[in-house]
Amino acid sequence: MKTHAKVVVIGGGVVGCSVLYHLTRFGWSDVVLLERSELTSGSTWHAAGGMHTINGDPNVAKLQKYTVDLYREIEAYSGQDIGLHMTGGVMLAATKERHDWLKSIMAKGRYLGLDALLITPTEAADLFPLMDPDQFVGALYDEVEGHLDPYGTTHAYAKSARKNGAQIELRCMVEALEMRTDGTWKVTTNKGDVIAEHVVNAAGLWAREVGRMVGLELPVLAMEHMYLLTEDMPEVAAFNAERGREMLHAVDFDGELYLRQERGGMLMGTYEKACKPWSPEVTPWDFGRDLLPPDLDRIAPSLEVGFRHFPAFEHAGIKTVINGPFTFAPDGNPLVGPIRGLPGFWSACGVMAGFSQGGGVGLALANWMIDGDPGLDVFAMDVSRFGDYATMAYTNAKVQENYARRFSIRFPNEELPAGRPLRTTPIYDILRGKGAQFGAAHGLEVPLWFAPDGVTDAFSWRRSTDFEHVGAEAKAVRGGVGVIEISGFAKYAVTGPGAAAWLDRLLAGHIPAPGRMAIAPMLKDDGHVIGDFTLANLGPGGDGHAGFFIAGSGIAEDYHMRWFDRHLTGGVSVRAHGAGLVGLGIAGPRARDVLGEVTPAGFDVADFAFMDIRRVTLGMAPCTVGRVSFTGDLGYEIWMAPEYQRHVYHAIHAAGAAHGIRDFGLRALNALRLEKNFGGWGREYRPIYSPYEAGLGRFVALGKDADFIGKAAAARMKADGGKMRLRSFTVDATDADVIGDEPIWQGDDVIGWVTSGGYAHASGVSVAMGYVPRAIAETDDGWEIEIMGSRCPARLQRRPLFDPDGTRMRA
Ligand SMILES: Cc1cc2nc3c(=O)[nH]c(=O)nc-3n(C[C@H](O)[C@H](O)[C@H](O)COP(=O)(O)OP(=O)(O)OC[C@H]3O[C@@H](n4cnc5c(N)ncnc54)[C@H](O)[C@@H]3O)c2cc1C
């Protein structure tokens, strides 16, 4: 066995073998995979082997498409038969809501080049005669769907990797991991030690145990999962004989079932509501190529629906029931990427759909390890999307919710309840008492809107019960003043003698003068946007609050901290405040009057210019107040230690009562920022866009002395112009607004995609933001945006709907 290697991959399941293959494919051949038993000895060997491209997240769908497209290639390259059956598949909707969901999935797929087709139940029954068409309202047909042999596929990756120079060591158990002082890793195994520059945790069912070897508690839980195999069915034989091909794959969302042909019979699997975690705390090392006892009672309700929807099953004999465990992260997506604080340690686990996603995971991780960047937008899979709040107990609650809802619809306005409330701010109960409806962001409860007594969110694809109330909140801000909890932002303190110079190199914008703030994009080496922040220079105050303050996206707190850490130099300290610093925002034309009444005499609010930031006492509480607002209105963001938040909130309300102050939530904030064409992280701003495409170019200071990260690439992108442009549109929508990821049409072509949008209540129009090709980005006519299967006329909104000159914000 090798004693030194550039990379040690732990785990010979489909994911580890894919990672190993991709590393060698991109030129790293000094790599070794260590497998404690034989290849496929975790979840992989008993998988049903189904794979498909369609996914609710277009970025994940892209990686799934890559995975499926890769199969023929690795089969040919390795010479290993992977048992590929590309049958095509139908997704079946038994309700109108599910049919709407299928329409949205089809629309999202358009600009990815996915050729899924909406068909009627009768058309679906012609393709898949086992179904009773009367039980369904519609279906989506996709020809890129099928199944393969899990063993053959894993071995195809492994053989391809070996052919490229990789080594695979079987019956080699990793027992301990230790980071050495020179930054390399000592990997202790039953066959001796290996010293490696990089270690990849692809240990599947044992990913938690391998994580614990380096002090990590990964948010992963294994769930039991069952599928049954029937005896040969005459209906299957008749179909095969008549059509000369196999049965299609089918997913029945309302029955929580998936089906496919297996030899002369059928395979039927369930994501049952009465789901069961397996080994929730520790995965036993003596588990291997084992199965769990079947429990048909647990899946009986799904089977009952199955017999109704697919009558032929009622007479089919059950040959075998397979029950095996496989792992999930709290949101069902993989956990991929580098681990903050552990240089050279990488995660490739929590992959619940290894045969749809394994190739994409291998591709992204290999890019990341070799080039320092995944090369794709993989935030949905990034291990950093979870923070410390994702404890084992939280993970347990969330994974069960996710499993039981795997085939359930998640409406765009639906907040899932498991594991909540977990992180709350001091005014949580006060806001709740006022009817606040909360969502969770990075585990923190954030108010979305305020419901009058007796009104709750009715989950829907269309405008719903919140519409008029969110509208009233938005209008109250534009017409007077509103207050919003903004603790959900990420907040960072950057201190130390080298702070200014470090930020000058890290961020693409100018460093503001003491007491001032600036919009600060952060770029990657390739010039794409990896963060968008408000940077404040708190000055050298000497009061313990000196230094710099950064506010950014809350969901990206760990993602950005990992980036900060990676680039940290001596003499600088970066700290995430988390909920140790909380915030309130006030906005609207009367905001200044209200603030003036809660500040002590002598503080001249009128003297407080746009983008100023100061230490101010509000009521009796010490706060930091910045004059900036995402509403685009006159506004202030107020930051304080948690113990003062109730006091400040009450003081603002007491002063604001005479001005008609109203609480507002994030949905109203969204409606307000859309009127200003303001983008947000994770939607308009992502690591696949250049600042010039994203409309952030004016904040990139190419002329500043500092050689900031991405400067040379940004200069090239500016000269070149890039391919796409972020644009805002008003849309002739009727009863549903865009959610995100809808296609943008120009004439008969899908040429772009929506990033976000909604109803801009104060302006009374529906708005969509999205990316379109630069060459036609100034075109006024011919735009359409597809909402729920209907192409709605749209107009380019060149200037913001509200206060296009920004006078109100700066007044
Ligand atoms: C019943 C069932 C049906 C499924 N059907 C499908 C399907 O149709 N389509 C689909 O895409 N997915 C399906 N899955 C899920 C799929 O099996 C997983 O997504 C996939 O197998 C995960 O692969 P992995 O490589 O991450 O983990 P694993 O397969 O668990 O592999 C991990 C490997 O790491 C090794 N290992 C662990 N610790 C160590 C150590 N310390 N030292 C050395 N080696 C170690 C283990 O021995 C094991 O071989 C199904 C799962 C089940 C249970």
XYZ file of N, CA, C and O and ligand atoms in Angstrom, residues 10-17 34-51 172-175 202-207 210 213 223-227 258 260 271 285 322-327 348-357, ligand 1:
305
model
N -11.717 8.270 1.401
C -12.197 7.225 2.323
C -13.583 6.790 1.881
O -14.532 7.581 1.911
N -13.696 5.541 1.434
C -15.011 5.007 1.089
C -15.131 4.612 -0.366
O -14.939 5.435 -1.251
N -15.458 3.344 -0.577
C -15.577 2.820 -1.944
C -17.012 2.557 -2.334
O -17.330 1.526 -2.922
N -17.913 3.506 -2.014
C -19.263 3.477 -2.563
C -19.263 4.216 -3.890
O -18.205 4.623 -4.404
N -20.441 4.428 -4.442
C -20.505 5.078 -5.746
C -19.917 6.490 -5.682
O -19.279 6.956 -6.640
N -20.071 7.164 -4.534
C -19.596 8.553 -4.449
C -18.065 8.603 -4.378
O -17.419 9.348 -5.126
N -17.477 7.796 -3.486
C -16.016 7.791 -3.368
C -15.367 7.429 -4.694
O -14.358 8.034 -5.102
N -15.939 6.430 -5.384
C -15.338 6.001 -6.654
C -15.480 7.087 -7.713
O -14.587 7.270 -8.546
N -9.355 4.200 0.018
C -9.294 3.172 1.056
C -10.705 2.716 1.390
O -11.579 3.534 1.712
N -10.932 1.427 1.262
C -12.259 0.860 1.513
C -12.113 -0.225 2.573
O -11.324 -1.141 2.418
N -12.896 -0.107 3.631
C -12.718 -1.020 4.776
C -13.122 -2.450 4.440
O -12.737 -3.388 5.129
N -13.953 -2.611 3.384
C -14.414 -3.947 3.034
C -14.226 -4.122 1.521
O -13.109 -3.988 1.029
N -15.316 -4.424 0.791
C -15.247 -4.476 -0.675
C -15.926 -3.221 -1.216
O -16.699 -2.579 -0.500
N -15.710 -2.879 -2.486
C -16.436 -1.750 -3.071
C -17.934 -2.023 -2.957
O -18.362 -3.175 -3.030
N -18.697 -0.968 -2.790
C -20.183 -0.982 -2.649
C -20.676 -1.551 -1.319
O -21.831 -1.945 -1.222
N -19.829 -1.598 -0.286
C -20.265 -2.252 0.960
C -21.083 -1.377 1.911
O -21.304 -1.767 3.053
N -21.510 -0.191 1.468
C -22.378 0.629 2.326
C -23.794 0.605 1.786
O -24.389 -0.462 1.639
N -24.323 1.795 1.455
C -25.676 1.861 0.884
C -25.708 1.379 -0.554
O -26.750 0.964 -1.050
N -24.559 1.470 -1.215
C -24.566 1.365 -2.666
C -25.074 0.019 -3.181
O -25.822 -0.023 -4.152
N -24.696 -1.074 -2.539
C -24.965 -2.376 -3.161
C -26.440 -2.702 -3.293
O -26.856 -3.372 -4.215
N -27.272 -2.184 -2.371
C -28.686 -2.568 -2.452
C -29.565 -1.453 -3.013
O -30.788 -1.490 -2.879
N -28.957 -0.429 -3.637
C -29.764 0.660 -4.208
C -30.610 0.131 -5.355
O -30.265 -0.865 -6.001
N -31.719 0.857 -5.602
C -32.584 0.467 -6.714
C -31.989 0.923 -8.047
O -32.470 0.527 -9.107
N -30.981 1.781 -7.977
C -30.243 2.166 -9.181
C -30.977 3.105 -10.115
O -30.570 3.321 -11.253
N -32.045 3.725 -9.632
C -32.790 4.667 -10.475
C -32.033 5.971 -10.636
O -31.299 6.388 -9.738
N -32.183 6.607 -11.796
C -31.544 7.933 -11.978
C -32.388 8.783 -12.925
O -33.092 8.277 -13.781
N -9.268 -2.170 3.877
C -8.353 -1.216 4.527
C -9.192 -0.191 5.293
O -9.783 0.707 4.701
N -9.242 -0.368 6.576
C -10.120 0.431 7.438
C -9.380 1.672 7.954
O -8.326 1.551 8.582
N -9.936 2.837 7.712
C -9.354 4.051 8.290
C -9.790 4.129 9.745
O -10.990 4.140 10.049
N -8.803 4.181 10.640
C -9.114 4.127 12.072
C -8.953 5.475 12.764
O -9.578 5.743 13.785
N -15.796 10.236 2.041
C -16.884 9.705 1.207
C -17.361 8.410 1.857
O -17.604 7.414 1.185
N -17.475 8.447 3.179
C -17.722 7.222 3.938
C -19.201 6.880 4.076
O -19.560 5.990 4.845
N -20.069 7.566 3.335
C -21.483 7.195 3.228
C -22.133 6.954 4.575
O -22.248 7.864 5.407
N -22.539 5.724 4.826
C -23.224 5.388 6.079
C -22.372 5.700 7.312
O -22.902 5.862 8.403
N -21.056 5.747 7.132
C -20.143 6.006 8.266
C -19.530 7.409 8.183
O -18.528 7.684 8.844
N -20.145 8.291 7.409
C -19.586 9.645 7.249
C -19.491 10.359 8.591
O -18.549 11.106 8.858
N -16.410 9.027 10.478
C -15.157 9.572 9.931
C -15.052 11.059 10.282
O -13.984 11.558 10.630
N -13.682 11.573 13.660
C -12.226 11.369 13.797
C -11.478 12.702 13.760
O -10.337 12.791 14.189
N -31.630 6.735 7.037
C -33.032 6.339 7.153
C -33.211 4.950 6.553
O -32.545 4.599 5.570
N -34.131 4.192 7.125
C -34.476 2.915 6.496
C -35.280 3.210 5.238
O -36.073 4.152 5.200
N -35.069 2.406 4.220
C -35.811 2.628 2.967
C -36.159 1.278 2.357
O -35.305 0.392 2.282
N -37.418 1.151 1.935
C -37.874 -0.156 1.430
C -38.339 -0.081 -0.013
O -38.978 0.890 -0.407
N -38.000 -1.115 -0.753
C -38.692 -1.341 -2.025
C -38.994 -2.817 -2.141
O -38.339 -3.662 -1.523
N -42.300 5.041 -6.197
C -41.642 4.996 -7.502
C -41.657 3.566 -8.004
O -41.650 2.608 -7.210
N -40.525 0.736 -11.358
C -39.818 0.429 -12.600
C -39.840 -1.078 -12.816
O -40.145 -1.859 -11.889
N -41.503 6.286 -0.207
C -41.006 7.237 0.802
C -42.161 7.448 1.762
O -42.916 8.402 1.638
N -19.751 -0.502 13.048
C -18.707 -0.847 12.072
C -18.905 -2.255 11.517
O -18.381 -2.586 10.464
N -36.811 -5.389 0.016
C -35.474 -4.928 0.404
C -35.645 -3.754 1.352
O -36.377 -2.816 1.057
N -34.975 -3.812 2.482
C -34.968 -2.673 3.403
C -33.508 -2.370 3.719
O -32.803 -3.201 4.287
N -33.065 -1.195 3.317
C -31.664 -0.823 3.567
C -31.573 0.623 4.006
O -32.478 1.424 3.754
N -30.475 0.985 4.686
C -30.319 2.375 5.123
C -29.515 3.206 4.131
O -28.612 2.699 3.479
N -29.863 4.472 4.006
C -29.010 5.419 3.280
C -29.155 6.797 3.900
O -30.125 7.075 4.589
N -28.166 7.650 3.641
C -28.031 8.869 4.438
C -28.637 10.102 3.773
O -28.673 10.222 2.559
N -17.706 14.621 1.010
C -18.477 14.139 -0.148
C -19.459 13.112 0.399
O -19.379 11.934 0.095
N -20.365 13.591 1.252
C -21.270 12.630 1.902
C -22.696 13.171 1.936
O -22.979 14.221 1.375
N -23.571 12.422 2.577
C -24.984 12.816 2.612
C -25.624 12.740 1.229
O -26.602 13.435 0.958
N -25.093 11.899 0.372
C -25.606 11.827 -1.003
C -26.731 10.782 -1.025
O -26.481 9.582 -1.053
N -27.962 11.267 -1.023
C -29.081 10.318 -0.930
C -29.482 9.750 -2.298
O -30.227 8.777 -2.354
N -29.032 10.371 -3.376
C -29.367 9.850 -4.712
C -28.067 9.678 -5.495
O -27.781 10.402 -6.446
N -27.284 8.720 -5.041
C -25.928 8.550 -5.580
C -25.884 8.300 -7.075
O -24.903 8.647 -7.725
N -26.969 7.726 -7.625
C -26.924 7.391 -9.052
C -27.444 8.518 -9.927
O -27.209 8.528 -11.123
N -28.122 9.496 -9.310
C -28.484 10.708 -10.056
C -27.432 11.795 -9.833
O -27.249 12.659 -10.684
N -26.782 11.758 -8.670
C -25.947 12.910 -8.298
C -24.459 12.595 -8.161
O -23.645 13.522 -8.098
C -33.127 0.570 -0.516
C -32.381 1.675 -1.191
C -32.705 2.040 -2.493
C -32.002 3.086 -3.115
N -32.325 3.422 -4.399
C -31.648 4.402 -5.037
C -31.935 4.752 -6.377
O -32.809 4.171 -7.000
N -31.212 5.738 -6.957
C -30.243 6.420 -6.285
O -29.624 7.323 -6.860
N -29.945 6.119 -5.000
C -30.619 5.137 -4.371
N -30.315 4.821 -3.074
C -29.311 5.633 -2.383
C -27.905 5.231 -2.749
O -27.719 3.922 -2.342
C -26.898 6.163 -2.088
O -27.144 7.480 -2.535
C -25.455 5.809 -2.401
O -25.237 4.454 -2.275
C -24.504 6.558 -1.493
O -23.201 6.148 -1.794
P -21.956 6.555 -0.917
O -20.755 6.202 -1.702
O -22.092 7.958 -0.481
O -22.053 5.714 0.424
P -21.913 4.166 0.750
O -22.486 3.322 -0.310
O -22.458 3.981 2.128
O -20.363 3.910 0.737
C -19.488 4.262 1.775
C -18.308 3.331 1.759
O -17.355 3.808 2.673
C -16.734 2.722 3.311
N -16.184 3.201 4.578
C -16.860 3.815 5.577
N -16.019 4.128 6.588
C -14.806 3.713 6.225
C -13.540 3.743 6.869
N -13.382 4.252 8.093
N -12.491 3.228 6.212
C -12.613 2.694 4.962
N -13.812 2.633 4.327
C -14.885 3.133 4.941
C -17.885 1.738 3.491
O -17.448 0.413 3.698
C -18.657 1.916 2.198
O -18.268 1.001 1.205
C -30.980 3.778 -2.430
C -30.660 3.401 -1.134
C -31.356 2.363 -0.517
C -30.998 2.005 0.874
